Amino acid sequence: MSENWRVFDYMRKYNYENLYICNDISTGLRAVIAIHDTTLGPAAGGCRMWTYSNEWEAIEDALRLARGMTYKYAAAGVNLGGGKAVIIGDPKKDKTEAILRALGRFIDRLGGIYYTGEDVGTTLKDMEAIYAETRFVITLPEYLGGAGPIAPATAIGVILGMKVAAKKFFGSENLGGLKIGVQGLGAVGSEVVKLLSSEDVELFVTDIDKDKVDYILKNYDAKYVDPEEIYSIEMDIFCPCALGGILNSSTIPKLKCKIVAGSANNQLKEEKDGYEIEKKGILYVPDYIINAGGTIYDTYRLFNPPHNHEKAMGKVYKVKDNVEMVLEIAEKEKIPTFLAADRLAERRIEEAAKAKNIRKRGALE
Ligand code: NAD
């Protein structure tokens, strides 16, 4: 990304609303807040802290991630728009309470058009510092009125999505007897394993962290697979719960699974990989549809305060409908599932825009 990059052209191309550059000399904060689309509601999206090599890279990242959030919320059926904040700096060396609080003051100044949360380089603890300056924070610990950890809700959504995909591919949503490989045994992956252990499946697990693998093997009936081998084993469902970009030109040819259904964000390295996986006859459940359970759970309290665990969990079952709709759109329109996910999001935004126009016309008449 260079200084020749034309920010207004980019914003016009993808229909962005605002871009805020935040500079606070006393704390050293340099941050960018991007607001993509607020048709459905105020923009929301996490705060990333990263060592960008130049400020254009930070601006582009904020814009790109904000647009992703618009699609994620819209497809999930959550009435929020897409936004993102990025702080330029090394989270290990440069992060201070003062910097986070300075960002909190900038967010507060926006008056509720943008809600922040955790992302790469920031933690739930950091959200407490931001929350000291603004109430426009989504991910918060329970003792501050938030929903607390969201991975269990994300994992429930993943299992629901797997069942919809199994019904489509095998004719039954019963996972019993299927071979399922879980990549990554962190917050979400370990919960997925826990939930699958009561479904009588044959489980294969992998992680680069030996302690996490040991914990799972000690507590569940699962077989360990080397991290590099997970792609090529014969399995019915591959469940990526580790890194992004794992569906790419070197892994897709190895895959022997029938379905890919997991929580990892940005699983397709490039758009062409979405077509490649389709060509192989593998049913790919789009990442941002199947991994929205945590988001749905987390944001429920914004519309129905205060946080209520049971009610928020009840909403997570929406993931099932969303996955069903995406698979239906893909079949009807003969398009790959990753494009069908975008269609679902775009339709929901278009519907909301129409509804707003109707109200506006009504007010003028
Ligand atoms: P986490 O950091 O708790 O767990 C990730 C795990 O993946 C770690 O145990 C790590 O050791 C392992 N890992 C890293 N590289 C690996 C490799 N090459 N092979 C095998 N394992 C590897 O993260 P998480 O919160 O469980 O999230 C997992 C994925 O799901 C991420 O992509 C995240 O963005 C996405 N996601 C998470 C949530 C949530 O609720 N936490 C919600 C939506 C999406």
mmCIF file of C-alpha atoms and ligand atoms in Angstrom:
data_model
loop_
_atom_site.group_PDB
_atom_site.id
_atom_site.type_symbol
_atom_site.label_atom_id
_atom_site.label_comp_id
_atom_site.label_asym_id
_atom_site.label_seq_id
_atom_site.Cartn_x
_atom_site.Cartn_y
_atom_site.Cartn_z
ATOM 1 C CA MET A 1 0.000 0.000 0.000
ATOM 2 C CA SER A 2 1.514 3.342 -0.973
ATOM 3 C CA GLU A 3 0.669 6.982 -0.501
ATOM 4 C CA ASN A 4 -0.589 6.908 -4.098
ATOM 5 C CA TRP A 5 -3.432 4.773 -2.879
ATOM 6 C CA ARG A 6 -6.593 6.828 -3.305
ATOM 7 C CA VAL A 7 -8.670 6.602 -0.202
ATOM 8 C CA PHE A 8 -11.763 8.302 -1.591
ATOM 9 C CA ASP A 9 -11.764 6.041 -4.656
ATOM 10 C CA TYR A 10 -11.618 3.018 -2.378
ATOM 11 C CA MET A 11 -14.354 4.388 -0.125
ATOM 12 C CA ARG A 12 -16.576 5.155 -3.088
ATOM 13 C CA LYS A 13 -15.973 1.756 -4.663
ATOM 14 C CA TYR A 14 -17.221 -0.083 -1.579
ATOM 15 C CA ASN A 15 -19.663 2.530 -0.297
ATOM 16 C CA TYR A 16 -17.974 3.534 2.981
ATOM 17 C CA GLU A 17 -19.462 6.183 5.227
ATOM 18 C CA ASN A 18 -16.648 7.573 7.424
ATOM 19 C CA LEU A 19 -12.985 7.322 8.212
ATOM 20 C CA TYR A 20 -11.580 8.860 11.401
ATOM 21 C CA ILE A 21 -7.879 9.396 11.974
ATOM 22 C CA CYS A 22 -7.166 9.697 15.707
ATOM 23 C CA ASN A 23 -3.992 11.341 16.964
ATOM 24 C CA ASP A 24 -3.238 11.916 20.656
ATOM 25 C CA ILE A 25 0.167 13.425 21.284
ATOM 26 C CA SER A 26 0.166 13.054 25.066
ATOM 27 C CA THR A 27 -0.252 9.250 24.967
ATOM 28 C CA GLY A 28 1.249 8.564 21.540
ATOM 29 C CA LEU A 29 -1.976 7.034 20.237
ATOM 30 C CA ARG A 30 -2.255 6.768 16.469
ATOM 31 C CA ALA A 31 -5.456 5.033 15.462
ATOM 32 C CA VAL A 32 -7.953 4.732 12.639
ATOM 33 C CA ILE A 33 -11.682 4.140 12.974
ATOM 34 C CA ALA A 34 -13.530 3.102 9.840
ATOM 35 C CA ILE A 35 -17.304 3.034 9.515
ATOM 36 C CA HIS A 36 -18.516 1.069 6.527
ATOM 37 C CA ASP A 37 -22.296 0.947 6.601
ATOM 38 C CA THR A 38 -24.858 1.852 9.260
ATOM 39 C CA THR A 39 -28.036 0.880 7.386
ATOM 40 C CA LEU A 40 -28.860 -1.849 9.898
ATOM 41 C CA GLY A 41 -27.729 0.034 12.993
ATOM 42 C CA PRO A 42 -24.663 1.602 14.617
ATOM 43 C CA ALA A 43 -21.365 0.236 13.379
ATOM 44 C CA ALA A 44 -19.557 -2.318 15.503
ATOM 45 C CA GLY A 45 -16.350 -4.285 15.205
ATOM 46 C CA GLY A 46 -13.270 -5.048 17.269
ATOM 47 C CA CYS A 47 -10.188 -2.949 17.921
ATOM 48 C CA ARG A 48 -7.031 -4.377 16.363
ATOM 49 C CA MET A 49 -3.532 -3.376 17.497
ATOM 50 C CA TRP A 50 -0.822 -4.192 14.988
ATOM 51 C CA THR A 51 2.637 -3.131 13.840
ATOM 52 C CA TYR A 52 1.629 -1.706 10.478
ATOM 53 C CA SER A 53 4.605 -0.828 8.303
ATOM 54 C CA ASN A 54 2.993 2.463 7.294
ATOM 55 C CA GLU A 55 -0.157 4.411 8.005
ATOM 56 C CA TRP A 56 -1.775 3.598 4.658
ATOM 57 C CA GLU A 57 -1.640 -0.061 5.582
ATOM 58 C CA ALA A 58 -3.462 0.711 8.848
ATOM 59 C CA ILE A 59 -6.120 2.720 7.014
ATOM 60 C CA GLU A 60 -6.643 -0.007 4.445
ATOM 61 C CA ASP A 61 -6.878 -2.682 7.148
ATOM 62 C CA ALA A 62 -9.447 -0.689 9.122
ATOM 63 C CA LEU A 63 -11.532 -0.129 5.994
ATOM 64 C CA ARG A 64 -11.321 -3.758 4.838
ATOM 65 C CA LEU A 65 -12.169 -5.164 8.273
ATOM 66 C CA ALA A 66 -15.058 -2.708 8.768
ATOM 67 C CA ARG A 67 -16.658 -3.906 5.532
ATOM 68 C CA GLY A 68 -16.270 -7.498 6.665
ATOM 69 C CA MET A 69 -18.181 -6.633 9.842
ATOM 70 C CA THR A 70 -21.071 -5.159 7.830
ATOM 71 C CA TYR A 71 -21.444 -8.509 6.066
ATOM 72 C CA LYS A 72 -20.989 -10.522 9.236
ATOM 73 C CA TYR A 73 -23.705 -8.717 11.204
ATOM 74 C CA ALA A 74 -26.088 -8.520 8.275
ATOM 75 C CA ALA A 75 -25.829 -12.214 7.463
ATOM 76 C CA ALA A 76 -26.142 -13.115 11.149
ATOM 77 C CA GLY A 77 -29.361 -11.100 11.358
ATOM 78 C CA VAL A 78 -27.898 -8.720 13.971
ATOM 79 C CA ASN A 79 -29.013 -5.103 13.562
ATOM 80 C CA LEU A 80 -25.578 -3.534 13.586
ATOM 81 C CA GLY A 81 -23.465 -1.984 10.872
ATOM 82 C CA GLY A 82 -19.798 -2.604 10.174
ATOM 83 C CA GLY A 83 -16.916 -0.721 11.740
ATOM 84 C CA LYS A 84 -13.394 -1.318 12.961
ATOM 85 C CA ALA A 85 -10.708 0.464 14.936
ATOM 86 C CA VAL A 86 -7.013 -0.156 14.488
ATOM 87 C CA ILE A 87 -4.249 1.128 16.733
ATOM 88 C CA ILE A 88 -0.819 1.434 15.132
ATOM 89 C CA GLY A 89 1.756 -0.199 17.418
ATOM 90 C CA ASP A 90 3.117 -3.409 18.863
ATOM 91 C CA PRO A 91 0.604 -4.769 21.389
ATOM 92 C CA LYS A 92 3.447 -6.400 23.348
ATOM 93 C CA LYS A 93 5.530 -3.235 23.666
ATOM 94 C CA ASP A 94 3.400 -0.191 22.981
ATOM 95 C CA LYS A 95 0.076 -0.962 24.622
ATOM 96 C CA THR A 96 -0.636 1.140 27.699
ATOM 97 C CA GLU A 97 -3.768 1.941 29.635
ATOM 98 C CA ALA A 98 -3.320 5.588 28.610
ATOM 99 C CA ILE A 99 -3.354 4.720 24.890
ATOM 100 C CA LEU A 100 -6.470 2.563 25.285
ATOM 101 C CA ARG A 101 -8.229 5.248 27.269
ATOM 102 C CA ALA A 102 -7.324 7.849 24.664
ATOM 103 C CA LEU A 103 -8.960 5.645 22.024
ATOM 104 C CA GLY A 104 -11.958 5.314 24.360
ATOM 105 C CA ARG A 105 -12.327 9.103 24.406
ATOM 106 C CA PHE A 106 -12.264 9.234 20.594
ATOM 107 C CA ILE A 107 -14.900 6.484 20.394
ATOM 108 C CA ASP A 108 -17.018 8.321 22.941
ATOM 109 C CA ARG A 109 -16.842 11.469 20.878
ATOM 110 C CA LEU A 110 -18.515 9.585 17.997
ATOM 111 C CA GLY A 111 -21.602 9.434 20.182
ATOM 112 C CA GLY A 112 -22.572 5.782 19.640
ATOM 113 C CA ILE A 113 -22.120 5.469 15.896
ATOM 114 C CA TYR A 114 -19.309 2.959 16.572
ATOM 115 C CA TYR A 115 -19.042 0.201 19.217
ATOM 116 C CA THR A 116 -15.696 -1.465 19.784
ATOM 117 C CA GLY A 117 -14.594 -4.852 21.093
ATOM 118 C CA GLU A 118 -11.682 -7.304 21.281
ATOM 119 C CA ASP A 119 -9.626 -8.277 18.254
ATOM 120 C CA VAL A 120 -6.086 -9.349 17.372
ATOM 121 C CA GLY A 121 -3.722 -7.554 19.765
ATOM 122 C CA THR A 122 -6.396 -6.550 22.300
ATOM 123 C CA THR A 123 -7.980 -8.453 25.172
ATOM 124 C CA LEU A 124 -11.085 -8.372 27.336
ATOM 125 C CA LYS A 125 -8.934 -6.612 29.931
ATOM 126 C CA ASP A 126 -8.107 -3.865 27.413
ATOM 127 C CA MET A 127 -11.832 -3.357 26.858
ATOM 128 C CA GLU A 128 -12.114 -2.436 30.538
ATOM 129 C CA ALA A 129 -9.659 0.432 29.985
ATOM 130 C CA ILE A 130 -11.593 1.670 26.955
ATOM 131 C CA TYR A 131 -14.854 1.263 28.881
ATOM 132 C CA ALA A 132 -13.514 3.635 31.533
ATOM 133 C CA GLU A 133 -13.905 6.383 28.911
ATOM 134 C CA THR A 134 -16.887 5.245 26.854
ATOM 135 C CA ARG A 135 -19.909 3.007 27.193
ATOM 136 C CA PHE A 136 -19.721 2.067 23.500
ATOM 137 C CA VAL A 137 -17.929 -1.235 24.071
ATOM 138 C CA ILE A 138 -19.455 -4.615 23.222
ATOM 139 C CA THR A 139 -17.147 -7.322 24.525
ATOM 140 C CA LEU A 140 -16.971 -6.868 28.275
ATOM 141 C CA PRO A 141 -16.540 -9.177 31.259
ATOM 142 C CA GLU A 142 -19.704 -10.173 33.098
ATOM 143 C CA TYR A 143 -18.864 -8.048 36.138
ATOM 144 C CA LEU A 144 -19.086 -4.966 33.876
ATOM 145 C CA GLY A 145 -22.434 -6.031 32.434
ATOM 146 C CA GLY A 146 -21.022 -7.820 29.376
ATOM 147 C CA ALA A 147 -21.591 -11.351 28.176
ATOM 148 C CA GLY A 148 -18.126 -12.630 29.189
ATOM 149 C CA PRO A 149 -16.420 -15.364 27.118
ATOM 150 C CA ILE A 150 -18.164 -16.049 23.823
ATOM 151 C CA ALA A 151 -16.330 -19.133 22.551
ATOM 152 C CA PRO A 152 -18.933 -21.602 23.953
ATOM 153 C CA ALA A 153 -21.658 -19.820 21.936
ATOM 154 C CA THR A 154 -19.447 -19.835 18.844
ATOM 155 C CA ALA A 155 -18.915 -23.592 19.280
ATOM 156 C CA ILE A 156 -22.672 -24.239 19.544
ATOM 157 C CA GLY A 157 -23.131 -22.359 16.260
ATOM 158 C CA VAL A 158 -20.414 -24.475 14.633
ATOM 159 C CA ILE A 159 -22.169 -27.712 15.645
ATOM 160 C CA LEU A 160 -25.511 -26.358 14.358
ATOM 161 C CA GLY A 161 -23.863 -25.455 11.045
ATOM 162 C CA MET A 162 -22.232 -28.891 10.795
ATOM 163 C CA LYS A 163 -25.633 -30.531 11.258
ATOM 164 C CA VAL A 164 -27.239 -28.461 8.508
ATOM 165 C CA ALA A 165 -24.349 -29.339 6.189
ATOM 166 C CA ALA A 166 -24.549 -33.041 7.139
ATOM 167 C CA LYS A 167 -28.284 -33.023 6.357
ATOM 168 C CA LYS A 168 -27.566 -31.484 2.971
ATOM 169 C CA PHE A 169 -24.684 -33.816 2.103
ATOM 170 C CA PHE A 170 -25.638 -37.115 3.759
ATOM 171 C CA GLY A 171 -29.398 -36.667 4.112
ATOM 172 C CA SER A 172 -29.334 -36.691 7.925
ATOM 173 C CA GLU A 173 -28.296 -34.160 10.511
ATOM 174 C CA ASN A 174 -27.213 -36.968 12.803
ATOM 175 C CA LEU A 175 -23.450 -36.658 13.207
ATOM 176 C CA GLY A 176 -23.175 -40.087 14.842
ATOM 177 C CA GLY A 177 -20.668 -42.350 13.112
ATOM 178 C CA LEU A 178 -19.065 -39.541 11.106
ATOM 179 C CA LYS A 179 -15.310 -38.917 11.080
ATOM 180 C CA ILE A 180 -14.615 -35.332 12.110
ATOM 181 C CA GLY A 181 -11.219 -33.595 12.246
ATOM 182 C CA VAL A 182 -10.794 -30.532 14.469
ATOM 183 C CA GLN A 183 -7.853 -28.223 13.756
ATOM 184 C CA GLY A 184 -7.018 -26.004 16.748
ATOM 185 C CA LEU A 185 -7.984 -26.849 20.306
ATOM 186 C CA GLY A 186 -8.178 -23.347 21.744
ATOM 187 C CA ALA A 187 -11.208 -21.534 23.128
ATOM 188 C CA VAL A 188 -13.577 -22.619 20.339
ATOM 189 C CA GLY A 189 -11.978 -25.896 19.209
ATOM 190 C CA SER A 190 -11.930 -27.386 22.716
ATOM 191 C CA GLU A 191 -15.646 -26.554 23.122
ATOM 192 C CA VAL A 192 -16.401 -28.089 19.736
ATOM 193 C CA VAL A 193 -14.643 -31.290 20.843
ATOM 194 C CA LYS A 194 -16.629 -31.270 24.075
ATOM 195 C CA LEU A 195 -19.939 -30.947 22.210
ATOM 196 C CA LEU A 196 -18.993 -33.551 19.599
ATOM 197 C CA SER A 197 -17.976 -36.040 22.273
ATOM 198 C CA SER A 198 -21.650 -36.579 23.076
ATOM 199 C CA GLU A 199 -22.550 -37.184 19.417
ATOM 200 C CA ASP A 200 -20.814 -40.560 19.025
ATOM 201 C CA VAL A 201 -18.487 -39.327 16.267
ATOM 202 C CA GLU A 202 -14.984 -40.518 15.417
ATOM 203 C CA LEU A 203 -12.799 -37.581 16.394
ATOM 204 C CA PHE A 204 -9.383 -36.553 15.043
ATOM 205 C CA VAL A 205 -7.691 -33.564 16.633
ATOM 206 C CA THR A 206 -4.610 -31.451 16.078
ATOM 207 C CA ASP A 207 -2.885 -28.405 17.549
ATOM 208 C CA ILE A 208 0.657 -27.066 17.575
ATOM 209 C CA ASP A 209 0.356 -26.563 21.349
ATOM 210 C CA LYS A 210 1.197 -29.853 23.069
ATOM 211 C CA ASP A 211 -0.533 -28.929 26.336
ATOM 212 C CA LYS A 212 -3.815 -28.349 24.539
ATOM 213 C CA VAL A 213 -3.528 -31.672 22.713
ATOM 214 C CA ASP A 214 -2.688 -33.502 25.972
ATOM 215 C CA TYR A 215 -5.705 -31.994 27.707
ATOM 216 C CA ILE A 216 -8.077 -33.130 24.956
ATOM 217 C CA LEU A 217 -6.599 -36.628 24.672
ATOM 218 C CA LYS A 218 -6.824 -37.042 28.439
ATOM 219 C CA ASN A 219 -10.468 -35.960 28.655
ATOM 220 C CA TYR A 220 -12.068 -37.132 25.387
ATOM 221 C CA ASP A 221 -12.050 -40.098 23.079
ATOM 222 C CA ALA A 222 -10.046 -38.588 20.203
ATOM 223 C CA LYS A 223 -7.055 -39.511 18.019
ATOM 224 C CA TYR A 224 -4.148 -37.114 17.547
ATOM 225 C CA VAL A 225 -3.076 -36.162 14.039
ATOM 226 C CA ASP A 226 0.060 -34.215 13.162
ATOM 227 C CA PRO A 227 -0.779 -30.544 12.263
ATOM 228 C CA GLU A 228 0.404 -31.068 8.679
ATOM 229 C CA GLU A 229 -1.522 -34.334 8.282
ATOM 230 C CA ILE A 230 -4.951 -32.990 9.232
ATOM 231 C CA TYR A 231 -5.710 -31.858 5.667
ATOM 232 C CA SER A 232 -5.096 -35.222 4.038
ATOM 233 C CA ILE A 233 -6.835 -37.671 6.341
ATOM 234 C CA GLU A 234 -10.047 -39.356 5.168
ATOM 235 C CA MET A 235 -12.831 -37.639 7.075
ATOM 236 C CA ASP A 236 -16.417 -36.571 6.608
ATOM 237 C CA ILE A 237 -16.131 -33.117 8.176
ATOM 238 C CA PHE A 238 -13.062 -30.929 8.517
ATOM 239 C CA CYS A 239 -13.531 -28.328 11.257
ATOM 240 C CA PRO A 240 -10.887 -25.575 11.120
ATOM 241 C CA CYS A 241 -10.733 -23.701 14.446
ATOM 242 C CA ALA A 242 -7.213 -22.271 14.307
ATOM 243 C CA LEU A 243 -5.912 -19.882 11.676
ATOM 244 C CA GLY A 244 -7.231 -18.049 8.640
ATOM 245 C CA GLY A 245 -6.072 -18.758 5.068
ATOM 246 C CA ILE A 246 -5.955 -22.531 5.595
ATOM 247 C CA LEU A 247 -8.030 -23.269 2.487
ATOM 248 C CA ASN A 248 -5.486 -22.491 -0.218
ATOM 249 C CA SER A 249 -3.777 -23.849 -3.318
ATOM 250 C CA SER A 250 -1.532 -26.183 -1.318
ATOM 251 C CA THR A 251 -4.143 -27.558 1.140
ATOM 252 C CA ILE A 252 -7.246 -27.872 -1.077
ATOM 253 C CA PRO A 253 -5.706 -30.568 -3.358
ATOM 254 C CA LYS A 254 -4.951 -32.634 -0.226
ATOM 255 C CA LEU A 255 -8.460 -32.489 1.237
ATOM 256 C CA LYS A 256 -10.382 -35.767 1.358
ATOM 257 C CA CYS A 257 -13.295 -34.478 3.414
ATOM 258 C CA LYS A 258 -16.891 -33.993 2.248
ATOM 259 C CA ILE A 259 -17.664 -30.887 4.310
ATOM 260 C CA VAL A 260 -15.642 -27.972 5.723
ATOM 261 C CA ALA A 261 -17.407 -26.440 8.715
ATOM 262 C CA GLY A 262 -15.397 -24.617 11.365
ATOM 263 C CA SER A 263 -14.964 -21.382 13.277
ATOM 264 C CA ALA A 264 -11.693 -19.982 11.891
ATOM 265 C CA ASN A 265 -12.034 -16.541 10.334
ATOM 266 C CA ASN A 266 -11.086 -15.933 6.694
ATOM 267 C CA GLN A 267 -10.567 -19.606 5.877
ATOM 268 C CA LEU A 268 -10.336 -19.028 2.119
ATOM 269 C CA LYS A 269 -6.938 -17.559 1.366
ATOM 270 C CA GLU A 270 -8.169 -16.098 -1.914
ATOM 271 C CA GLU A 271 -11.498 -15.867 -3.670
ATOM 272 C CA LYS A 272 -10.411 -18.465 -6.223
ATOM 273 C CA ASP A 273 -10.061 -20.992 -3.387
ATOM 274 C CA GLY A 274 -13.818 -20.714 -2.843
ATOM 275 C CA TYR A 275 -14.321 -21.885 -6.441
ATOM 276 C CA GLU A 276 -11.652 -24.595 -6.139
ATOM 277 C CA ILE A 277 -13.248 -26.170 -3.099
ATOM 278 C CA GLU A 278 -16.626 -26.130 -4.846
ATOM 279 C CA LYS A 279 -15.076 -27.832 -7.901
ATOM 280 C CA LYS A 280 -13.820 -30.640 -5.661
ATOM 281 C CA GLY A 281 -17.393 -31.304 -4.581
ATOM 282 C CA ILE A 282 -16.692 -30.276 -0.991
ATOM 283 C CA LEU A 283 -19.496 -28.472 0.806
ATOM 284 C CA TYR A 284 -17.934 -25.368 2.373
ATOM 285 C CA VAL A 285 -19.971 -23.678 5.102
ATOM 286 C CA PRO A 286 -18.867 -20.028 4.921
ATOM 287 C CA ASP A 287 -16.833 -19.028 7.960
ATOM 288 C CA TYR A 288 -18.590 -15.815 8.871
ATOM 289 C CA ILE A 289 -21.979 -17.538 8.791
ATOM 290 C CA ILE A 290 -21.093 -20.571 10.895
ATOM 291 C CA ASN A 291 -18.884 -18.698 13.390
ATOM 292 C CA ALA A 292 -21.439 -15.982 14.235
ATOM 293 C CA GLY A 293 -22.812 -17.692 17.360
ATOM 294 C CA GLY A 294 -20.496 -15.775 19.693
ATOM 295 C CA THR A 295 -21.331 -12.468 18.013
ATOM 296 C CA ILE A 296 -25.060 -13.113 18.237
ATOM 297 C CA TYR A 297 -24.700 -14.053 21.903
ATOM 298 C CA ASP A 298 -22.473 -11.091 22.704
ATOM 299 C CA THR A 299 -24.566 -8.380 21.042
ATOM 300 C CA TYR A 300 -27.977 -9.537 22.255
ATOM 301 C CA ARG A 301 -27.700 -7.424 25.414
ATOM 302 C CA LEU A 302 -27.326 -4.217 23.348
ATOM 303 C CA PHE A 303 -30.907 -4.648 22.143
ATOM 304 C CA ASN A 304 -32.313 -6.351 25.254
ATOM 305 C CA PRO A 305 -30.370 -5.163 28.310
ATOM 306 C CA PRO A 306 -29.221 -6.355 30.758
ATOM 307 C CA HIS A 307 -27.259 -9.424 29.677
ATOM 308 C CA ASN A 308 -29.299 -12.611 30.096
ATOM 309 C CA HIS A 309 -27.345 -15.793 29.426
ATOM 310 C CA GLU A 310 -30.336 -18.043 28.603
ATOM 311 C CA LYS A 311 -32.030 -15.575 26.278
ATOM 312 C CA ALA A 312 -28.784 -14.675 24.491
ATOM 313 C CA MET A 313 -27.952 -18.387 24.065
ATOM 314 C CA GLY A 314 -31.438 -18.954 22.638
ATOM 315 C CA LYS A 315 -30.613 -16.517 19.827
ATOM 316 C CA VAL A 316 -27.508 -18.484 18.858
ATOM 317 C CA TYR A 317 -29.812 -21.038 17.204
ATOM 318 C CA LYS A 318 -30.257 -18.470 14.445
ATOM 319 C CA VAL A 319 -26.984 -19.803 13.024
ATOM 320 C CA LYS A 320 -28.901 -22.905 11.884
ATOM 321 C CA ASP A 321 -31.387 -20.797 9.854
ATOM 322 C CA ASN A 322 -28.593 -18.681 8.430
ATOM 323 C CA VAL A 323 -26.593 -21.697 7.232
ATOM 324 C CA GLU A 324 -29.768 -23.204 5.736
ATOM 325 C CA MET A 325 -30.493 -19.956 3.886
ATOM 326 C CA VAL A 326 -26.958 -19.732 2.502
ATOM 327 C CA LEU A 327 -27.060 -23.311 1.210
ATOM 328 C CA GLU A 328 -30.460 -22.635 -0.332
ATOM 329 C CA ILE A 329 -29.258 -19.470 -2.110
ATOM 330 C CA ALA A 330 -26.176 -21.333 -3.383
ATOM 331 C CA GLU A 331 -28.331 -24.114 -4.816
ATOM 332 C CA LYS A 332 -30.999 -21.875 -6.323
ATOM 333 C CA GLU A 333 -28.580 -19.432 -7.897
ATOM 334 C CA LYS A 334 -25.945 -22.040 -8.747
ATOM 335 C CA ILE A 335 -23.188 -20.067 -7.036
ATOM 336 C CA PRO A 336 -20.492 -21.182 -4.563
ATOM 337 C CA THR A 337 -21.509 -21.004 -0.913
ATOM 338 C CA PHE A 338 -19.042 -18.221 -0.082
ATOM 339 C CA LEU A 339 -20.778 -15.969 -2.616
ATOM 340 C CA ALA A 340 -24.205 -17.045 -1.339
ATOM 341 C CA ALA A 341 -23.197 -15.791 2.126
ATOM 342 C CA ASP A 342 -22.495 -12.348 0.658
ATOM 343 C CA ARG A 343 -25.846 -12.413 -1.158
ATOM 344 C CA LEU A 344 -27.674 -13.121 2.100
ATOM 345 C CA ALA A 345 -25.933 -10.187 3.800
ATOM 346 C CA GLU A 346 -26.525 -7.821 0.864
ATOM 347 C CA ARG A 347 -30.221 -8.742 0.709
ATOM 348 C CA ARG A 348 -30.721 -7.996 4.378
ATOM 349 C CA ILE A 349 -29.067 -4.598 3.989
ATOM 350 C CA GLU A 350 -31.130 -3.835 0.883
ATOM 351 C CA GLU A 351 -34.343 -4.770 2.712
ATOM 352 C CA ALA A 352 -33.440 -2.511 5.651
ATOM 353 C CA ALA A 353 -32.555 0.342 3.279
ATOM 354 C CA LYS A 354 -35.905 -0.046 1.547
ATOM 355 C CA ALA A 355 -37.743 -0.030 4.868
ATOM 356 C CA LYS A 356 -35.935 3.179 5.868
ATOM 357 C CA ASN A 357 -36.795 4.896 2.603
ATOM 358 C CA ILE A 358 -40.432 3.959 2.986
ATOM 359 C CA ARG A 359 -40.451 5.532 6.434
ATOM 360 C CA LYS A 360 -38.703 8.647 5.133
ATOM 361 C CA ARG A 361 -41.228 9.042 2.297
ATOM 362 C CA GLY A 362 -44.053 8.581 4.760
ATOM 363 C CA ALA A 363 -42.713 11.367 6.961
ATOM 364 C CA LEU A 364 -42.577 13.819 4.043
ATOM 365 C CA GLU A 365 -46.101 13.120 2.821
HETATM 366 P P1 NAD B 1 -7.508 -19.592 20.262
HETATM 367 O O1 NAD B 1 -6.306 -18.743 20.090
HETATM 368 O O2 NAD B 1 -8.072 -19.819 21.620
HETATM 369 O O3 NAD B 1 -7.208 -21.052 19.639
HETATM 370 C C1 NAD B 1 -6.549 -21.239 18.431
HETATM 371 C C2 NAD B 1 -5.790 -22.555 18.546
HETATM 372 O O4 NAD B 1 -5.226 -22.880 17.276
HETATM 373 C C3 NAD B 1 -4.635 -22.500 19.542
HETATM 374 O O5 NAD B 1 -4.734 -23.581 20.454
HETATM 375 C C4 NAD B 1 -3.389 -22.625 18.647
HETATM 376 O O6 NAD B 1 -2.313 -23.306 19.284
HETATM 377 C C5 NAD B 1 -3.943 -23.433 17.489
HETATM 378 N N1 NAD B 1 -3.143 -23.344 16.285
HETATM 379 C C6 NAD B 1 -2.476 -22.269 15.785
HETATM 380 N N2 NAD B 1 -1.847 -22.625 14.642
HETATM 381 C C7 NAD B 1 -2.160 -23.913 14.406
HETATM 382 C C8 NAD B 1 -1.817 -24.826 13.369
HETATM 383 N N3 NAD B 1 -1.024 -24.479 12.341
HETATM 384 N N4 NAD B 1 -2.306 -26.079 13.423
HETATM 385 C C9 NAD B 1 -3.092 -26.464 14.460
HETATM 386 N N5 NAD B 1 -3.437 -25.641 15.473
HETATM 387 C C10 NAD B 1 -2.968 -24.383 15.438
HETATM 388 O O7 NAD B 1 -8.602 -18.988 19.268
HETATM 389 P P2 NAD B 1 -10.175 -19.230 19.297
HETATM 390 O O8 NAD B 1 -10.814 -18.139 20.040
HETATM 391 O O9 NAD B 1 -10.455 -20.657 19.642
HETATM 392 O O10 NAD B 1 -10.530 -18.982 17.769
HETATM 393 C C11 NAD B 1 -10.219 -19.949 16.776
HETATM 394 C C12 NAD B 1 -10.571 -19.386 15.402
HETATM 395 O O11 NAD B 1 -11.964 -19.076 15.353
HETATM 396 C C13 NAD B 1 -9.849 -18.076 15.051
HETATM 397 O O12 NAD B 1 -9.648 -18.037 13.663
HETATM 398 C C14 NAD B 1 -10.852 -17.014 15.448
HETATM 399 O O13 NAD B 1 -10.651 -15.807 14.726
HETATM 400 C C15 NAD B 1 -12.151 -17.683 15.062
HETATM 401 N N6 NAD B 1 -13.315 -17.190 15.793
HETATM 402 C C16 NAD B 1 -13.368 -17.276 17.154
HETATM 403 C C17 NAD B 1 -14.488 -16.845 17.849
HETATM 404 C C18 NAD B 1 -14.579 -16.955 19.351
HETATM 405 O O14 NAD B 1 -15.709 -16.951 19.870
HETATM 406 N N7 NAD B 1 -13.481 -17.086 20.066
HETATM 407 C C19 NAD B 1 -15.566 -16.305 17.134
HETATM 408 C C20 NAD B 1 -15.509 -16.235 15.741
HETATM 409 C C21 NAD B 1 -14.374 -16.686 15.090
#
